[in-house]
Amino acid sequence: EAQVTQNPRYLITVTGKKLTVTCSQNMNHEYMSWYRQDPGLGLRQIYYSMNVEVTDKGDVPEGYKVSRKEKRNFPLILESPSPNQTSLYFCASSYRQGARTNEKLFFGSGTQLSVL
Amino acid sequence: AQKITQTQPGMFVQEKEAVTLDCTYDTSDPSYGLFWYKQPSSGEMIFLIYQGSYDQQNATEGRYSLNFQKARKSANLVISASQLGDSAMYFCAMRGVGGTSYGKLTFGQGTILTVHP
């Protein structure tokens, strides 16, 4: 089954304790990206990756890191989480983002993160 | 820079009636795509419909249609014959292909739709 798998679904942590949210897709998608969802703000893009070893900042990258060493995986790293990073996080992937704009995103199930 | 605005935090509709969810956008990209996604209370994101900026006709997908008015920079979602299962959060989103927009996807704030029986 074609899917984007995020883990964990729920995570409670404390300020400053490094954490990683994993994201994996089995559709051979070139493009992957991370979003955070906050009430009243919708989804905001954190980072995106056009392909292996190619990553770039989205609109809210501060406090986050990513890596794309393999095509299928795109982990999100919070090296020193703070309470303002409490949010619902989504990973998404799609086929190549070239001159066409019609490639829809396939989303993971989301990770609800609470930083105390 | 891209911007998406959804001005309706919440909308109510009677079952079987049609409803329009508003979306306006701003971009300097010569080419772009507009999407609508649905997020039920279970949390997953479901793709509904896509409209390209150069498409001659408005997009339709079953009960969903997109009222695209390029000059007004609006891309409203029309749901015909609403069903109880349509109750959800709806997001409008945009992707551009020019310059600094390459690879970026911008979402609106969302509209919560409630369908009454």
Short mmCIF file of C-alpha atoms in Angstrom, two decimals:
data_model
loop_
_atom_site.label_atom_id
_atom_site.label_comp_id
_atom_site.label_asym_id
_atom_site.label_seq_id
_atom_site.Cartn_x
_atom_site.Cartn_y
_atom_site.Cartn_z
CA GLU A 1 0.00 0.00 0.00
CA ALA A 2 1.31 3.42 -1.01
CA GLN A 3 1.81 5.48 2.10
CA VAL A 4 3.77 8.03 4.07
CA THR A 5 4.64 6.74 7.52
CA GLN A 6 5.37 9.08 10.40
CA ASN A 7 6.50 8.08 13.84
CA PRO A 8 5.64 8.57 16.58
CA ARG A 9 1.97 9.63 16.46
CA TYR A 10 2.18 11.26 19.86
CA LEU A 11 5.20 12.58 21.71
CA ILE A 12 5.54 14.38 25.00
CA THR A 13 8.98 15.69 25.87
CA VAL A 14 10.71 18.32 27.96
CA THR A 15 12.45 21.50 26.94
CA GLY A 16 15.93 20.92 25.54
CA LYS A 17 15.76 17.16 25.04
CA LYS A 18 16.69 16.37 21.44
CA LEU A 19 14.14 14.45 19.45
CA THR A 20 13.62 13.09 15.94
CA VAL A 21 10.36 12.53 14.13
CA THR A 22 10.77 10.01 11.36
CA CYS A 23 9.10 10.09 7.96
CA SER A 24 9.28 7.41 5.32
CA GLN A 25 7.50 6.98 1.97
CA ASN A 26 7.27 3.94 -0.27
CA MET A 27 6.23 5.65 -3.51
CA ASN A 28 9.69 6.59 -4.79
CA HIS A 29 8.77 10.28 -4.51
CA GLU A 30 11.46 12.84 -5.17
CA TYR A 31 9.82 15.63 -3.17
CA MET A 32 9.30 15.55 0.59
CA SER A 33 8.37 18.26 3.04
CA TRP A 34 7.46 18.99 6.65
CA TYR A 35 4.65 21.18 8.00
CA ARG A 36 3.38 22.27 11.36
CA GLN A 37 -0.29 22.92 12.00
CA ASP A 38 -1.39 25.42 14.61
CA PRO A 39 -4.92 26.68 15.32
CA GLY A 40 -5.75 29.76 13.29
CA LEU A 41 -2.54 29.55 11.30
CA GLY A 42 -3.22 26.57 9.08
CA LEU A 43 -0.24 24.53 7.90
CA ARG A 44 3.13 26.19 7.58
CA GLN A 45 6.03 24.67 5.71
CA ILE A 46 9.14 24.00 7.78
CA TYR A 47 11.56 22.42 5.30
CA TYR A 48 11.35 20.71 1.97
CA SER A 49 13.55 18.48 -0.13
CA MET A 50 13.51 18.31 -3.90
CA ASN A 51 15.62 15.15 -3.94
CA VAL A 52 18.35 13.26 -2.09
CA GLU A 53 20.86 15.62 -0.46
CA VAL A 54 18.81 18.66 -1.59
CA THR A 55 16.96 20.47 1.19
CA ASP A 56 15.75 24.02 1.63
CA LYS A 57 13.98 26.18 4.18
CA GLY A 58 10.28 26.74 4.18
CA ASP A 59 8.52 29.54 5.99
CA VAL A 60 9.24 28.52 9.61
CA PRO A 61 12.59 26.66 9.74
CA GLU A 62 13.94 28.12 12.99
CA GLY A 63 14.63 25.45 15.59
CA TYR A 64 14.42 22.55 13.15
CA LYS A 65 16.84 20.48 11.11
CA VAL A 66 16.31 17.94 8.37
CA SER A 67 18.37 15.54 6.32
CA ARG A 68 17.73 13.59 3.15
CA LYS A 69 20.35 10.89 2.88
CA GLU A 70 18.01 8.39 1.25
CA LYS A 71 15.14 8.99 -1.10
CA ARG A 72 12.53 7.34 1.10
CA ASN A 73 13.39 9.00 4.44
CA PHE A 74 13.14 12.60 5.58
CA PRO A 75 13.51 12.92 9.37
CA LEU A 76 12.71 16.11 11.26
CA ILE A 77 15.12 16.91 14.08
CA LEU A 78 14.50 19.23 17.01
CA GLU A 79 17.87 19.58 18.70
CA SER A 80 16.64 21.68 21.63
CA PRO A 81 12.84 21.69 21.66
CA SER A 82 11.00 24.58 23.26
CA PRO A 83 7.33 24.91 24.30
CA ASN A 84 6.56 27.06 21.25
CA GLN A 85 7.28 24.01 19.11
CA THR A 86 4.28 22.24 20.58
CA SER A 87 2.23 21.53 17.48
CA LEU A 88 0.82 18.95 15.08
CA TYR A 89 3.43 18.00 12.52
CA PHE A 90 2.87 16.53 9.08
CA CYS A 91 5.26 14.98 6.64
CA ALA A 92 4.25 14.87 2.98
CA SER A 93 5.67 13.66 -0.31
CA SER A 94 4.96 13.86 -4.00
CA TYR A 95 6.52 13.21 -7.36
CA ARG A 96 9.03 15.63 -8.76
CA GLN A 97 8.20 19.31 -8.38
CA GLY A 98 9.28 20.51 -11.79
CA ALA A 99 7.62 22.90 -14.15
CA ARG A 100 4.31 21.22 -13.49
CA THR A 101 2.34 22.35 -10.49
CA ASN A 102 -0.23 19.59 -10.31
CA GLU A 103 1.57 17.04 -8.18
CA LYS A 104 -0.65 16.51 -5.14
CA LEU A 105 0.86 15.79 -1.77
CA PHE A 106 0.53 12.50 0.06
CA PHE A 107 0.47 13.16 3.79
CA GLY A 108 1.51 11.13 6.78
CA SER A 109 -0.89 10.67 9.69
CA GLY A 110 0.67 13.44 11.74
CA THR A 111 2.68 13.67 14.95
CA GLN A 112 1.24 15.54 17.91
CA LEU A 113 4.20 16.96 19.81
CA SER A 114 3.98 18.51 23.27
CA VAL A 115 7.06 20.20 24.72
CA LEU A 116 6.79 20.85 28.47
CA ALA B 1 6.13 35.55 -1.76
CA GLN B 2 2.96 33.52 -1.84
CA LYS B 3 -0.03 34.16 0.35
CA ILE B 4 -3.32 32.31 0.80
CA THR B 5 -6.25 33.81 2.70
CA GLN B 6 -9.33 31.95 3.88
CA THR B 7 -11.58 34.50 5.52
CA GLN B 8 -14.25 32.12 6.85
CA PRO B 9 -13.14 30.50 10.11
CA GLY B 10 -16.38 28.49 10.21
CA MET B 11 -19.26 27.72 7.91
CA PHE B 12 -22.57 25.96 8.47
CA VAL B 13 -24.69 24.28 5.82
CA GLN B 14 -27.81 22.16 5.78
CA GLU B 15 -27.47 18.63 4.49
CA LYS B 16 -28.08 18.37 0.71
CA GLU B 17 -27.48 22.05 0.13
CA ALA B 18 -24.49 23.54 -1.69
CA VAL B 19 -21.78 25.53 0.07
CA THR B 20 -18.92 27.73 -1.11
CA LEU B 21 -15.66 28.01 0.80
CA ASP B 22 -13.66 31.10 -0.05
CA CYS B 23 -9.98 31.27 -0.92
CA THR B 24 -8.02 34.24 -2.21
CA TYR B 25 -4.35 34.17 -3.08
CA ASP B 26 -1.48 36.40 -3.95
CA THR B 27 1.60 35.50 -5.93
CA SER B 28 4.00 36.97 -8.45
CA ASP B 29 4.70 33.60 -10.06
CA PRO B 30 3.70 33.37 -13.71
CA SER B 31 2.49 29.80 -13.23
CA TYR B 32 1.02 28.20 -10.16
CA GLY B 33 -1.30 25.50 -8.94
CA LEU B 34 -4.11 25.69 -6.42
CA PHE B 35 -5.24 22.79 -4.25
CA TRP B 36 -7.94 22.03 -1.74
CA TYR B 37 -7.44 19.51 1.05
CA LYS B 38 -9.91 18.16 3.58
CA GLN B 39 -9.00 17.33 7.16
CA PRO B 40 -11.68 15.34 9.04
CA SER B 41 -11.69 15.16 12.81
CA SER B 42 -9.49 12.06 12.58
CA GLY B 43 -6.69 14.35 11.41
CA GLU B 44 -5.58 12.96 8.06
CA MET B 45 -5.16 15.26 5.06
CA ILE B 46 -7.18 14.29 1.99
CA PHE B 47 -6.60 15.79 -1.46
CA LEU B 48 -9.82 17.04 -3.06
CA ILE B 49 -9.16 19.05 -6.19
CA TYR B 50 -6.50 20.86 -8.22
CA GLN B 51 -6.60 23.90 -10.52
CA GLY B 52 -3.72 25.06 -12.69
CA SER B 53 -3.32 28.75 -13.36
CA TYR B 54 -3.37 28.19 -17.11
CA ASP B 55 -6.24 25.71 -17.15
CA GLN B 56 -9.02 26.96 -19.39
CA GLN B 57 -11.80 25.30 -17.47
CA ASN B 58 -12.68 25.19 -13.81
CA ALA B 59 -11.76 21.91 -12.17
CA THR B 60 -14.42 19.45 -11.04
CA GLU B 61 -14.15 16.22 -9.06
CA GLY B 62 -17.47 14.62 -8.31
CA ARG B 63 -19.37 16.89 -5.89
CA TYR B 64 -16.41 19.26 -5.68
CA SER B 65 -15.80 22.09 -8.10
CA LEU B 66 -13.39 24.95 -8.04
CA ASN B 67 -14.63 28.41 -8.98
CA PHE B 68 -11.39 29.88 -10.33
CA GLN B 69 -11.35 33.61 -11.07
CA LYS B 70 -7.82 34.49 -12.04
CA ALA B 71 -8.33 38.23 -12.33
CA ARG B 72 -9.76 38.33 -8.82
CA LYS B 73 -7.14 35.87 -7.54
CA SER B 74 -9.77 33.65 -6.03
CA ALA B 75 -10.17 29.87 -6.02
CA ASN B 76 -13.33 29.06 -4.14
CA LEU B 77 -14.36 25.48 -3.42
CA VAL B 78 -17.96 24.58 -4.12
CA ILE B 79 -19.40 21.46 -2.52
CA SER B 80 -22.73 20.46 -3.98
CA ALA B 81 -25.32 18.36 -2.15
CA SER B 82 -23.53 18.48 1.22
CA GLN B 83 -23.35 15.30 3.27
CA LEU B 84 -22.79 14.82 6.98
CA GLY B 85 -19.40 13.32 6.15
CA ASP B 86 -18.33 16.64 4.62
CA SER B 87 -18.02 18.12 8.12
CA ALA B 88 -14.30 18.82 8.39
CA MET B 89 -11.58 21.45 8.16
CA TYR B 90 -10.82 22.57 4.59
CA PHE B 91 -7.51 24.04 3.48
CA CYS B 92 -6.70 25.95 0.33
CA ALA B 93 -3.07 25.72 -0.80
CA MET B 94 -0.86 27.04 -3.56
CA ARG B 95 2.37 26.00 -5.23
CA GLY B 96 4.32 28.22 -7.60
CA VAL B 97 7.04 27.36 -10.07
CA GLY B 98 8.95 30.60 -10.29
CA GLY B 99 12.05 31.86 -8.51
CA THR B 100 11.95 31.55 -4.74
CA SER B 101 8.58 29.76 -4.81
CA TYR B 102 10.07 26.63 -6.35
CA GLY B 103 9.32 23.76 -3.99
CA LYS B 104 7.31 25.88 -1.58
CA LEU B 105 3.72 25.14 -0.72
CA THR B 106 1.60 27.70 1.10
CA PHE B 107 -1.61 26.89 2.97
CA GLY B 108 -4.46 29.07 4.15
CA GLN B 109 -5.72 29.23 7.72
CA GLY B 110 -8.50 26.75 7.04
CA THR B 111 -12.31 26.80 7.24
CA ILE B 112 -14.26 24.48 9.52
CA LEU B 113 -17.39 23.26 7.74
CA THR B 114 -20.26 21.84 9.75
CA VAL B 115 -23.08 20.07 7.95
CA HIS B 116 -26.38 19.97 9.84
CA PRO B 117 -28.92 17.17 9.26
#
